[in-house]
Amino acid sequence: MLETRCLPLSIANMFWKFDLHTTSHIDTLLEKEDVTLTEVMDEDDVLQECKAQNHKLVDFLLRPQCMEDLVTFITQEPDTDVEEKVKYKYPNISCELLTSDVGQINDRLGEDEKLLMKLYSFLQNEPPLNPLLASFSPRCCPFS
């Protein structure tokens, strides 16, 4: 028979009493007034926090400028001389955030005609399309 053990109640209570629970570094970062989308996207746990529907993070991502920047990362080819993370990391993270199955993000993306036009117009660009970006755009297009 399997024996289960629990922490004594006094130890479990100390966890909350002494504030031993961990807070997300993203929460701390989002408290800064001038935080940028790229700073947030540089955090290792941004995708997990988004999928866990961290309220501060979701509210930040829903800002019109952030939503526009997320779509721009997956629809606008970066210059050839920019950092690797601008070419590869930010478009990938943007796609993952936009497709993270968070209802509020889905709704905002689906209801914003400007964002939808930007997504769909990318697919109408002259060939050859950037293969990486071309793989992201259809994933983010509602009803595609």
XYZ file of C-alpha atoms in Angstrom, residues 26-97:
72
model
C 7.409 38.855 -15.218
C 5.123 40.367 -12.569
C 8.062 42.355 -11.228
C 9.087 43.397 -14.722
C 5.556 44.517 -15.605
C 5.526 46.858 -12.611
C 8.036 49.048 -14.437
C 6.322 51.915 -16.232
C 8.558 51.801 -19.285
C 8.738 48.033 -19.831
C 8.870 47.039 -23.486
C 7.402 44.069 -25.280
C 10.854 42.799 -26.181
C 11.925 42.899 -22.523
C 8.922 40.780 -21.643
C 9.572 38.411 -24.551
C 13.173 37.965 -23.376
C 11.911 36.358 -20.157
C 12.289 32.578 -20.150
C 8.872 31.949 -18.628
C 6.800 34.315 -20.772
C 5.024 31.512 -22.649
C 4.226 29.560 -19.496
C 2.957 32.695 -17.779
C 0.783 33.544 -20.767
C -0.676 30.043 -20.984
C -1.318 30.193 -17.229
C -3.205 33.422 -17.988
C -1.126 35.667 -15.751
C -3.449 38.677 -15.514
C -0.739 41.320 -15.567
C 0.899 39.735 -18.586
C -2.337 39.244 -20.517
C -3.392 42.837 -19.810
C 0.006 44.024 -21.032
C -0.189 41.945 -24.208
C -3.700 43.208 -24.939
C -2.501 46.788 -25.214
C -3.071 47.960 -28.796
C 0.618 48.699 -29.386
C 1.688 45.297 -28.051
C -0.828 43.446 -30.218
C 0.319 45.401 -33.252
C 3.975 44.687 -32.445
C 3.280 40.969 -31.997
C 1.652 40.815 -35.420
C 4.450 42.906 -36.945
C 7.066 40.454 -35.675
C 5.413 37.652 -37.656
C 4.550 39.630 -40.780
C 7.435 42.021 -41.395
C 10.754 40.630 -42.502
C 13.557 41.989 -40.317
C 16.613 43.650 -41.807
C 19.463 41.296 -42.596
C 21.851 43.036 -40.203
C 19.759 42.732 -37.015
C 20.417 40.427 -34.071
C 19.485 36.758 -34.340
C 16.812 37.101 -31.662
C 15.034 39.755 -33.726
C 15.105 37.471 -36.760
C 14.113 34.246 -35.042
C 13.249 34.499 -31.353
C 10.780 37.383 -31.398
C 8.740 36.100 -34.358
C 8.574 32.655 -32.761
C 7.580 33.971 -29.326
C 5.044 36.328 -30.936
C 3.416 33.440 -32.752
C 3.344 31.339 -29.597
C 1.793 34.183 -27.583
